[in-house]
PDB file of C-alpha atoms in Angstrom:
ATOM      1  CA  MET A   2     115.851 -22.671 132.895  1.00  0.00           C
ATOM      2  CA  SER A   3     113.310 -21.223 130.509  1.00  0.00           C
ATOM      3  CA  LEU A   4     110.044 -22.987 130.723  1.00  0.00           C
ATOM      4  CA  GLN A   5     108.127 -22.660 127.317  1.00  0.00           C
ATOM      5  CA  LEU A   6     104.891 -24.530 127.642  1.00  0.00           C
ATOM      6  CA  PRO A   7     102.520 -24.223 124.662  1.00  0.00           C
ATOM      7  CA  PRO A   8      99.005 -22.703 124.899  1.00  0.00           C
ATOM      8  CA  PHE A   9      96.740 -24.936 126.704  1.00  0.00           C
ATOM      9  CA  GLU A  10      93.047 -25.862 126.565  1.00  0.00           C
ATOM     10  CA  PRO A  11      91.285 -25.969 129.907  1.00  0.00           C
ATOM     11  CA  ILE A  12      90.690 -29.442 131.176  1.00  0.00           C
ATOM     12  CA  PRO A  13      87.043 -30.204 131.083  1.00  0.00           C
ATOM     13  CA  ALA A  14      85.383 -30.426 134.478  1.00  0.00           C
ATOM     14  CA  PRO A  15      82.986 -33.402 135.304  1.00  0.00           C
ATOM     15  CA  THR A  16      79.458 -32.806 134.455  1.00  0.00           C
ATOM     16  CA  LYS A  17      76.501 -34.374 136.651  1.00  0.00           C
ATOM     17  CA  GLU A  18      75.898 -36.707 133.813  1.00  0.00           C
ATOM     18  CA  CYS A  19      79.329 -38.106 133.283  1.00  0.00           C
ATOM     19  CA  GLN A  20      79.981 -41.636 134.413  1.00  0.00           C
ATOM     20  CA  LEU A  21      82.736 -41.987 137.279  1.00  0.00           C
ATOM     21  CA  ILE A  22      84.883 -44.945 136.734  1.00  0.00           C
ATOM     22  CA  GLU A  23      86.810 -46.749 139.281  1.00  0.00           C
ATOM     23  CA  VAL A  24      90.332 -47.537 138.373  1.00  0.00           C
ATOM     24  CA  ALA A  25      93.609 -49.035 139.948  1.00  0.00           C
ATOM     25  CA  VAL A  26      95.827 -46.074 140.768  1.00  0.00           C
ATOM     26  CA  ALA A  27      98.733 -48.274 139.668  1.00  0.00           C
ATOM     27  CA  SER A  28      97.506 -48.584 136.215  1.00  0.00           C
ATOM     28  CA  LEU A  29      97.174 -44.815 135.353  1.00  0.00           C
ATOM     29  CA  HIS A  30      99.797 -43.313 133.262  1.00  0.00           C
ATOM     30  CA  PRO A  31     101.080 -39.819 134.310  1.00  0.00           C
ATOM     31  CA  THR A  32     101.306 -36.790 132.042  1.00  0.00           C
ATOM     32  CA  GLN A  33     104.208 -35.269 133.964  1.00  0.00           C
ATOM     33  CA  MET A  34     107.749 -36.205 134.724  1.00  0.00           C
ATOM     34  CA  CYS A  35     107.966 -35.198 138.445  1.00  0.00           C
ATOM     35  CA  VAL A  36     106.128 -34.192 141.671  1.00  0.00           C
ATOM     36  CA  GLY A  37     107.163 -32.261 144.903  1.00  0.00           C
ATOM     37  CA  LEU A  38     107.748 -34.918 147.402  1.00  0.00           C
ATOM     38  CA  ALA A  39     106.847 -32.621 150.253  1.00  0.00           C
ATOM     39  CA  GLU A  40     103.396 -32.517 148.918  1.00  0.00           C
ATOM     40  CA  VAL A  41     103.253 -36.237 148.321  1.00  0.00           C
ATOM     41  CA  LEU A  42     104.144 -36.942 151.832  1.00  0.00           C
ATOM     42  CA  HIS A  43     101.515 -34.608 153.097  1.00  0.00           C
ATOM     43  CA  ARG A  44      98.877 -36.458 150.984  1.00  0.00           C
ATOM     44  CA  ARG A  45     100.073 -39.750 152.227  1.00  0.00           C
ATOM     45  CA  GLU A  46      99.770 -38.681 155.892  1.00  0.00           C
ATOM     46  CA  ASP A  47      96.372 -37.320 155.249  1.00  0.00           C
ATOM     47  CA  PHE A  48      95.270 -40.477 153.772  1.00  0.00           C
ATOM     48  CA  ALA A  49      96.769 -42.603 156.391  1.00  0.00           C
ATOM     49  CA  ALA A  50      94.832 -40.583 159.176  1.00  0.00           C
ATOM     50  CA  ASP A  51      91.605 -41.401 157.379  1.00  0.00           C
ATOM     51  CA  SER A  52      89.293 -44.499 157.576  1.00  0.00           C
ATOM     52  CA  ILE A  53      88.957 -46.452 154.364  1.00  0.00           C
ATOM     53  CA  GLU A  54      85.298 -45.239 154.047  1.00  0.00           C
ATOM     54  CA  LYS A  55      86.220 -41.665 154.439  1.00  0.00           C
ATOM     55  CA  ARG A  56      89.127 -41.974 152.028  1.00  0.00           C
ATOM     56  CA  ARG A  57      86.875 -43.531 149.344  1.00  0.00           C
ATOM     57  CA  LYS A  58      84.324 -41.005 149.884  1.00  0.00           C
ATOM     58  CA  TYR A  59      86.912 -38.106 149.425  1.00  0.00           C
ATOM     59  CA  LEU A  60      88.326 -39.709 146.301  1.00  0.00           C
ATOM     60  CA  LYS A  61      84.968 -40.029 144.709  1.00  0.00           C
ATOM     61  CA  SER A  62      84.412 -36.320 145.337  1.00  0.00           C
ATOM     62  CA  LYS A  63      87.731 -35.639 143.640  1.00  0.00           C
ATOM     63  CA  PRO A  64      87.651 -37.535 140.450  1.00  0.00           C
ATOM     64  CA  VAL A  65      90.677 -37.770 138.255  1.00  0.00           C
ATOM     65  CA  PRO A  66      90.399 -36.299 134.777  1.00  0.00           C
ATOM     66  CA  MET A  67      91.589 -38.889 132.267  1.00  0.00           C
ATOM     67  CA  VAL A  68      92.293 -39.348 128.621  1.00  0.00           C
ATOM     68  CA  LEU A  69      91.228 -42.679 127.290  1.00  0.00           C
ATOM     69  CA  SER A  70      93.297 -44.028 124.434  1.00  0.00           C
ATOM     70  CA  GLY A  71      92.065 -46.284 121.551  1.00  0.00           C
ATOM     71  CA  GLY A  72      93.918 -49.105 123.210  1.00  0.00           C
ATOM     72  CA  GLY A  73      91.922 -48.676 126.462  1.00  0.00           C
ATOM     73  CA  GLU A  74      94.620 -47.205 128.629  1.00  0.00           C
ATOM     74  CA  TYR A  75      93.991 -44.168 130.839  1.00  0.00           C
ATOM     75  CA  TRP A  76      96.278 -41.147 131.091  1.00  0.00           C
ATOM     76  CA  MET A  77      95.738 -38.862 134.158  1.00  0.00           C
ATOM     77  CA  VAL A  78      95.969 -35.136 133.417  1.00  0.00           C
ATOM     78  CA  ASP A  79      95.796 -34.021 137.075  1.00  0.00           C
ATOM     79  CA  ARG A  80      95.823 -35.275 140.740  1.00  0.00           C
ATOM     80  CA  HIS A  81      99.310 -36.738 140.398  1.00  0.00           C
ATOM     81  CA  HIS A  82     100.416 -35.770 143.881  1.00  0.00           C
ATOM     82  CA  ARG A  83      97.261 -37.028 145.680  1.00  0.00           C
ATOM     83  CA  LEU A  84      97.283 -40.332 143.984  1.00  0.00           C
ATOM     84  CA  ARG A  85     101.252 -40.696 144.295  1.00  0.00           C
ATOM     85  CA  GLY A  86     100.681 -40.381 148.097  1.00  0.00           C
ATOM     86  CA  LEU A  87      97.750 -42.850 147.973  1.00  0.00           C
ATOM     87  CA  LEU A  88      99.792 -45.402 146.011  1.00  0.00           C
ATOM     88  CA  GLU A  89     102.795 -45.212 148.506  1.00  0.00           C
ATOM     89  CA  LEU A  90     100.291 -45.886 151.292  1.00  0.00           C
ATOM     90  CA  ASP A  91      98.301 -48.721 149.392  1.00  0.00           C
ATOM     91  CA  PRO A  92      99.894 -50.243 146.078  1.00  0.00           C
ATOM     92  CA  ALA A  93      96.387 -51.712 145.417  1.00  0.00           C
ATOM     93  CA  ALA A  94      94.448 -48.573 145.906  1.00  0.00           C
ATOM     94  CA  THR A  95      91.724 -47.566 143.479  1.00  0.00           C
ATOM     95  CA  ALA A  96      90.320 -44.063 142.718  1.00  0.00           C
ATOM     96  CA  TRP A  97      87.531 -42.642 140.584  1.00  0.00           C
ATOM     97  CA  GLY A  98      88.077 -40.671 137.341  1.00  0.00           C
ATOM     98  CA  TYR A  99      86.057 -39.385 134.427  1.00  0.00           C
ATOM     99  CA  VAL A 100      86.969 -39.322 130.654  1.00  0.00           C
ATOM    100  CA  ALA A 101      87.762 -35.776 129.885  1.00  0.00           C
ATOM    101  CA  LEU A 102      89.011 -36.859 126.279  1.00  0.00           C
ATOM    102  CA  GLU A 103      88.667 -39.988 124.242  1.00  0.00           C
ATOM    103  CA  LEU A 104      91.240 -40.799 121.522  1.00  0.00           C
ATOM    104  CA  THR A 105      91.243 -43.247 118.740  1.00  0.00           C
ATOM    105  CA  CYS A 106      94.957 -43.686 118.562  1.00  0.00           C
ATOM    106  CA  LYS A 107      96.506 -46.610 120.399  1.00  0.00           C
ATOM    107  CA  GLN A 108     100.278 -45.968 120.385  1.00  0.00           C
ATOM    108  CA  PRO A 109     101.621 -44.082 123.555  1.00  0.00           C
ATOM    109  CA  GLU A 110     103.665 -41.764 121.270  1.00  0.00           C
ATOM    110  CA  GLN A 111     100.357 -40.762 119.451  1.00  0.00           C
ATOM    111  CA  VAL A 112      98.499 -40.363 122.607  1.00  0.00           C
ATOM    112  CA  LEU A 113     101.316 -38.126 124.095  1.00  0.00           C
ATOM    113  CA  ALA A 114     101.640 -35.972 120.937  1.00  0.00           C
ATOM    114  CA  ALA A 115      97.758 -35.349 121.208  1.00  0.00           C
ATOM    115  CA  LEU A 116      98.160 -34.263 124.749  1.00  0.00           C
ATOM    116  CA  GLN A 117     101.119 -32.067 124.055  1.00  0.00           C
ATOM    117  CA  GLN A 118      99.044 -30.216 121.387  1.00  0.00           C
ATOM    118  CA  LYS A 119      96.459 -29.591 124.047  1.00  0.00           C
ATOM    119  CA  GLY A 120      99.119 -28.310 126.666  1.00  0.00           C
ATOM    120  CA  TRP A 121      98.472 -31.235 128.873  1.00  0.00           C
ATOM    121  CA  LEU A 122     101.842 -32.694 129.005  1.00  0.00           C
ATOM    122  CA  TYR A 123     104.940 -31.645 131.177  1.00  0.00           C
ATOM    123  CA  LEU A 124     108.271 -32.914 129.799  1.00  0.00           C
ATOM    124  CA  TYR A 125     110.663 -31.275 132.152  1.00  0.00           C
ATOM    125  CA  ASN A 126     112.515 -33.337 134.640  1.00  0.00           C
ATOM    126  CA  GLY A 127     113.200 -33.030 138.415  1.00  0.00           C
ATOM    127  CA  ARG A 128     116.145 -30.434 137.778  1.00  0.00           C
ATOM    128  CA  GLY A 129     113.846 -28.451 135.440  1.00  0.00           C
ATOM    129  CA  LEU A 130     115.616 -29.536 132.421  1.00  0.00           C
ATOM    130  CA  GLY A 131     113.628 -30.032 129.130  1.00  0.00           C
ATOM    131  CA  LEU A 132     111.994 -30.652 126.873  1.00  0.00           C
ATOM    132  CA  GLN A 133     112.697 -34.435 127.563  1.00  0.00           C
ATOM    133  CA  PRO A 134     111.820 -36.862 124.834  1.00  0.00           C
ATOM    134  CA  LEU A 135     108.346 -38.493 124.991  1.00  0.00           C
ATOM    135  CA  SER A 136     109.972 -41.837 125.760  1.00  0.00           C
ATOM    136  CA  ALA A 137     111.352 -40.461 129.083  1.00  0.00           C
ATOM    137  CA  LEU A 138     107.903 -40.006 130.665  1.00  0.00           C
ATOM    138  CA  PRO A 139     107.425 -42.699 133.476  1.00  0.00           C
ATOM    139  CA  SER A 140     104.847 -45.358 132.670  1.00  0.00           C
ATOM    140  CA  GLY A 141     103.402 -45.080 136.224  1.00  0.00           C
ATOM    141  CA  LEU A 142     103.194 -42.714 139.225  1.00  0.00           C
ATOM    142  CA  SER A 143     105.810 -44.598 141.257  1.00  0.00           C
ATOM    143  CA  GLY A 144     108.417 -43.459 138.545  1.00  0.00           C
ATOM    144  CA  LEU A 145     107.960 -39.766 138.926  1.00  0.00           C
ATOM    145  CA  GLN A 146     111.106 -37.830 139.859  1.00  0.00           C
ATOM    146  CA  ASP A 147     111.319 -35.282 142.821  1.00  0.00           C
ATOM    147  CA  ASP A 148     111.298 -31.644 141.950  1.00  0.00           C
ATOM    148  CA  PRO A 149     112.327 -29.710 145.182  1.00  0.00           C
ATOM    149  CA  PHE A 150     111.059 -26.437 143.424  1.00  0.00           C
ATOM    150  CA  ARG A 151     107.707 -28.005 143.051  1.00  0.00           C
ATOM    151  CA  SER A 152     107.686 -28.689 146.744  1.00  0.00           C
ATOM    152  CA  LEU A 153     108.702 -25.177 147.578  1.00  0.00           C
ATOM    153  CA  VAL A 154     105.771 -23.647 145.571  1.00  0.00           C
ATOM    154  CA  TRP A 155     103.296 -26.019 147.125  1.00  0.00           C
ATOM    155  CA  LYS A 156     104.555 -24.746 150.579  1.00  0.00           C
ATOM    156  CA  LEU A 157     104.028 -21.172 149.563  1.00  0.00           C
ATOM    157  CA  LYS A 158     100.565 -21.992 148.273  1.00  0.00           C
ATOM    158  CA  GLN A 159      99.814 -23.512 151.722  1.00  0.00           C
ATOM    159  CA  GLU A 160     101.112 -20.449 153.387  1.00  0.00           C
ATOM    160  CA  GLY A 161      98.847 -18.323 151.271  1.00  0.00           C
ATOM    161  CA  VAL A 162     101.887 -16.496 149.653  1.00  0.00           C
ATOM    162  CA  ILE A 163     100.686 -17.777 146.148  1.00  0.00           C
ATOM    163  CA  GLU A 164      97.085 -18.190 145.021  1.00  0.00           C
ATOM    164  CA  ALA A 165      95.876 -21.474 143.396  1.00  0.00           C
ATOM    165  CA  ALA A 166      95.130 -21.299 139.657  1.00  0.00           C
ATOM    166  CA  PRO A 167      93.403 -24.693 138.804  1.00  0.00           C
ATOM    167  CA  LEU A 168      92.583 -23.810 135.359  1.00  0.00           C
ATOM    168  CA  ILE A 169      96.238 -23.393 134.263  1.00  0.00           C
ATOM    169  CA  PRO A 170      98.087 -26.751 133.681  1.00  0.00           C
ATOM    170  CA  PHE A 171     101.353 -26.972 135.545  1.00  0.00           C
ATOM    171  CA  HIS A 172     100.848 -23.683 137.373  1.00  0.00           C
ATOM    172  CA  GLU A 173     103.137 -24.625 140.262  1.00  0.00           C
ATOM    173  CA  PHE A 174     105.842 -25.721 137.897  1.00  0.00           C
ATOM    174  CA  ARG A 175     105.803 -22.293 136.166  1.00  0.00           C
ATOM    175  CA  TRP A 176     106.354 -20.704 139.597  1.00  0.00           C
ATOM    176  CA  GLY A 177     109.103 -23.218 140.251  1.00  0.00           C
ATOM    177  CA  ALA A 178     110.877 -22.411 136.962  1.00  0.00           C
ATOM    178  CA  TRP A 179     110.665 -18.704 137.844  1.00  0.00           C
ATOM    179  CA  LEU A 180     112.277 -19.441 141.378  1.00  0.00           C
ATOM    180  CA  ARG A 181     114.997 -21.533 139.841  1.00  0.00           C
ATOM    181  CA  ARG A 182     116.449 -18.414 138.263  1.00  0.00           C
ATOM    182  CA  LYS A 183     116.708 -16.675 141.679  1.00  0.00           C
ATOM    183  CA  SER A 184     119.455 -16.911 144.317  1.00  0.00           C
ATOM    184  CA  LEU A 185     118.175 -19.343 146.998  1.00  0.00           C
ATOM    185  CA  PRO A 186     120.210 -21.329 149.721  1.00  0.00           C
ATOM    186  CA  PRO A 187     120.410 -24.950 149.256  1.00  0.00           C
ATOM    187  CA  PHE A 188     117.242 -27.013 150.196  1.00  0.00           C
ATOM    188  CA  SER A 189     115.401 -30.180 149.488  1.00  0.00           C
ATOM    189  CA  SER A 190     111.839 -31.345 149.318  1.00  0.00           C
ATOM    190  CA  MET A 191     112.210 -32.773 152.900  1.00  0.00           C
ATOM    191  CA  GLN A 192     114.215 -29.638 154.147  1.00  0.00           C
ATOM    192  CA  LEU A 193     112.320 -26.444 152.806  1.00  0.00           C
ATOM    193  CA  ASP A 194     113.088 -24.184 155.752  1.00  0.00           C
ATOM    194  CA  PRO A 195     116.474 -22.790 154.406  1.00  0.00           C
ATOM    195  CA  ALA A 196     114.845 -21.556 151.223  1.00  0.00           C
ATOM    196  CA  LEU A 197     111.500 -20.477 152.507  1.00  0.00           C
ATOM    197  CA  PRO A 198     112.398 -16.765 153.601  1.00  0.00           C
ATOM    198  CA  ALA A 199     113.851 -15.743 150.416  1.00  0.00           C
ATOM    199  CA  ALA A 200     111.315 -17.611 148.318  1.00  0.00           C
ATOM    200  CA  ARG A 201     108.493 -15.658 150.023  1.00  0.00           C
ATOM    201  CA  ALA A 202     110.272 -12.549 149.448  1.00  0.00           C
ATOM    202  CA  TYR A 203     110.747 -13.264 145.787  1.00  0.00           C
ATOM    203  CA  ALA A 204     107.166 -14.571 145.437  1.00  0.00           C
ATOM    204  CA  ARG A 205     105.721 -11.419 146.929  1.00  0.00           C
ATOM    205  CA  SER A 206     107.969  -9.038 144.950  1.00  0.00           C
ATOM    206  CA  ALA A 207     106.806  -6.837 141.979  1.00  0.00           C
ATOM    207  CA  ALA A 208     109.013  -8.888 139.703  1.00  0.00           C
ATOM    208  CA  ALA A 209     106.508 -11.830 140.091  1.00  0.00           C
ATOM    209  CA  ALA A 210     103.565  -9.814 139.214  1.00  0.00           C
ATOM    210  CA  LYS A 211     103.139 -11.267 135.809  1.00  0.00           C
ATOM    211  CA  LEU A 212     102.877 -14.736 137.225  1.00  0.00           C
ATOM    212  CA  SER A 213      99.224 -16.115 137.641  1.00  0.00           C
ATOM    213  CA  GLY A 214      98.496 -16.446 141.350  1.00  0.00           C
ATOM    214  CA  TRP A 215     100.562 -13.426 142.350  1.00  0.00           C
ATOM    215  CA  LYS A 216      99.203 -11.800 145.438  1.00  0.00           C
ATOM    216  CA  GLY A 217     101.899  -9.142 146.306  1.00  0.00           C
TER     217      GLY A 217
END
């Protein structure tokens, strides 16, 4: 698979003056087609272990960058794994977000085209195939596919094999696309262990040095 994402604009961080908006998680529109279910499960377990008060305090400290359309709909441009895990735990959950970009267009196709120009849209499916048509993007978080390679990269980040790169949209998917071209034993998001030794070696190799987050 050849992942050819366009140049991207950094997603604006919230300022001290920006207004935080409480939104229903189920109402948010995703900007990617898939997630790594291993990370989703991890997020869900973390939320389940917290009290409601602690959970809400945490969510308010991690606001979701959102794009507001002319029709009043919110499109989330980050936090997909975190909020998918929360949604699975509590379908009526709310979270906090801030408007990173406001658009005048109302039609979803126009909104998505604007996001694609900014590099804020990921149109590859759970098998790494794309670009998929704009119409294939799920309308909500519950419709996101599983990408086992995204789960694998999340685990490598947890282990400290790969550095985080929060300013690069879809950083983990870029690593996943690279690992897809390597020889790895069969694995799944729920059974990562068979692929981890080889994935660690590949991620630490000099061949990965051009990828952001490489540590060697």
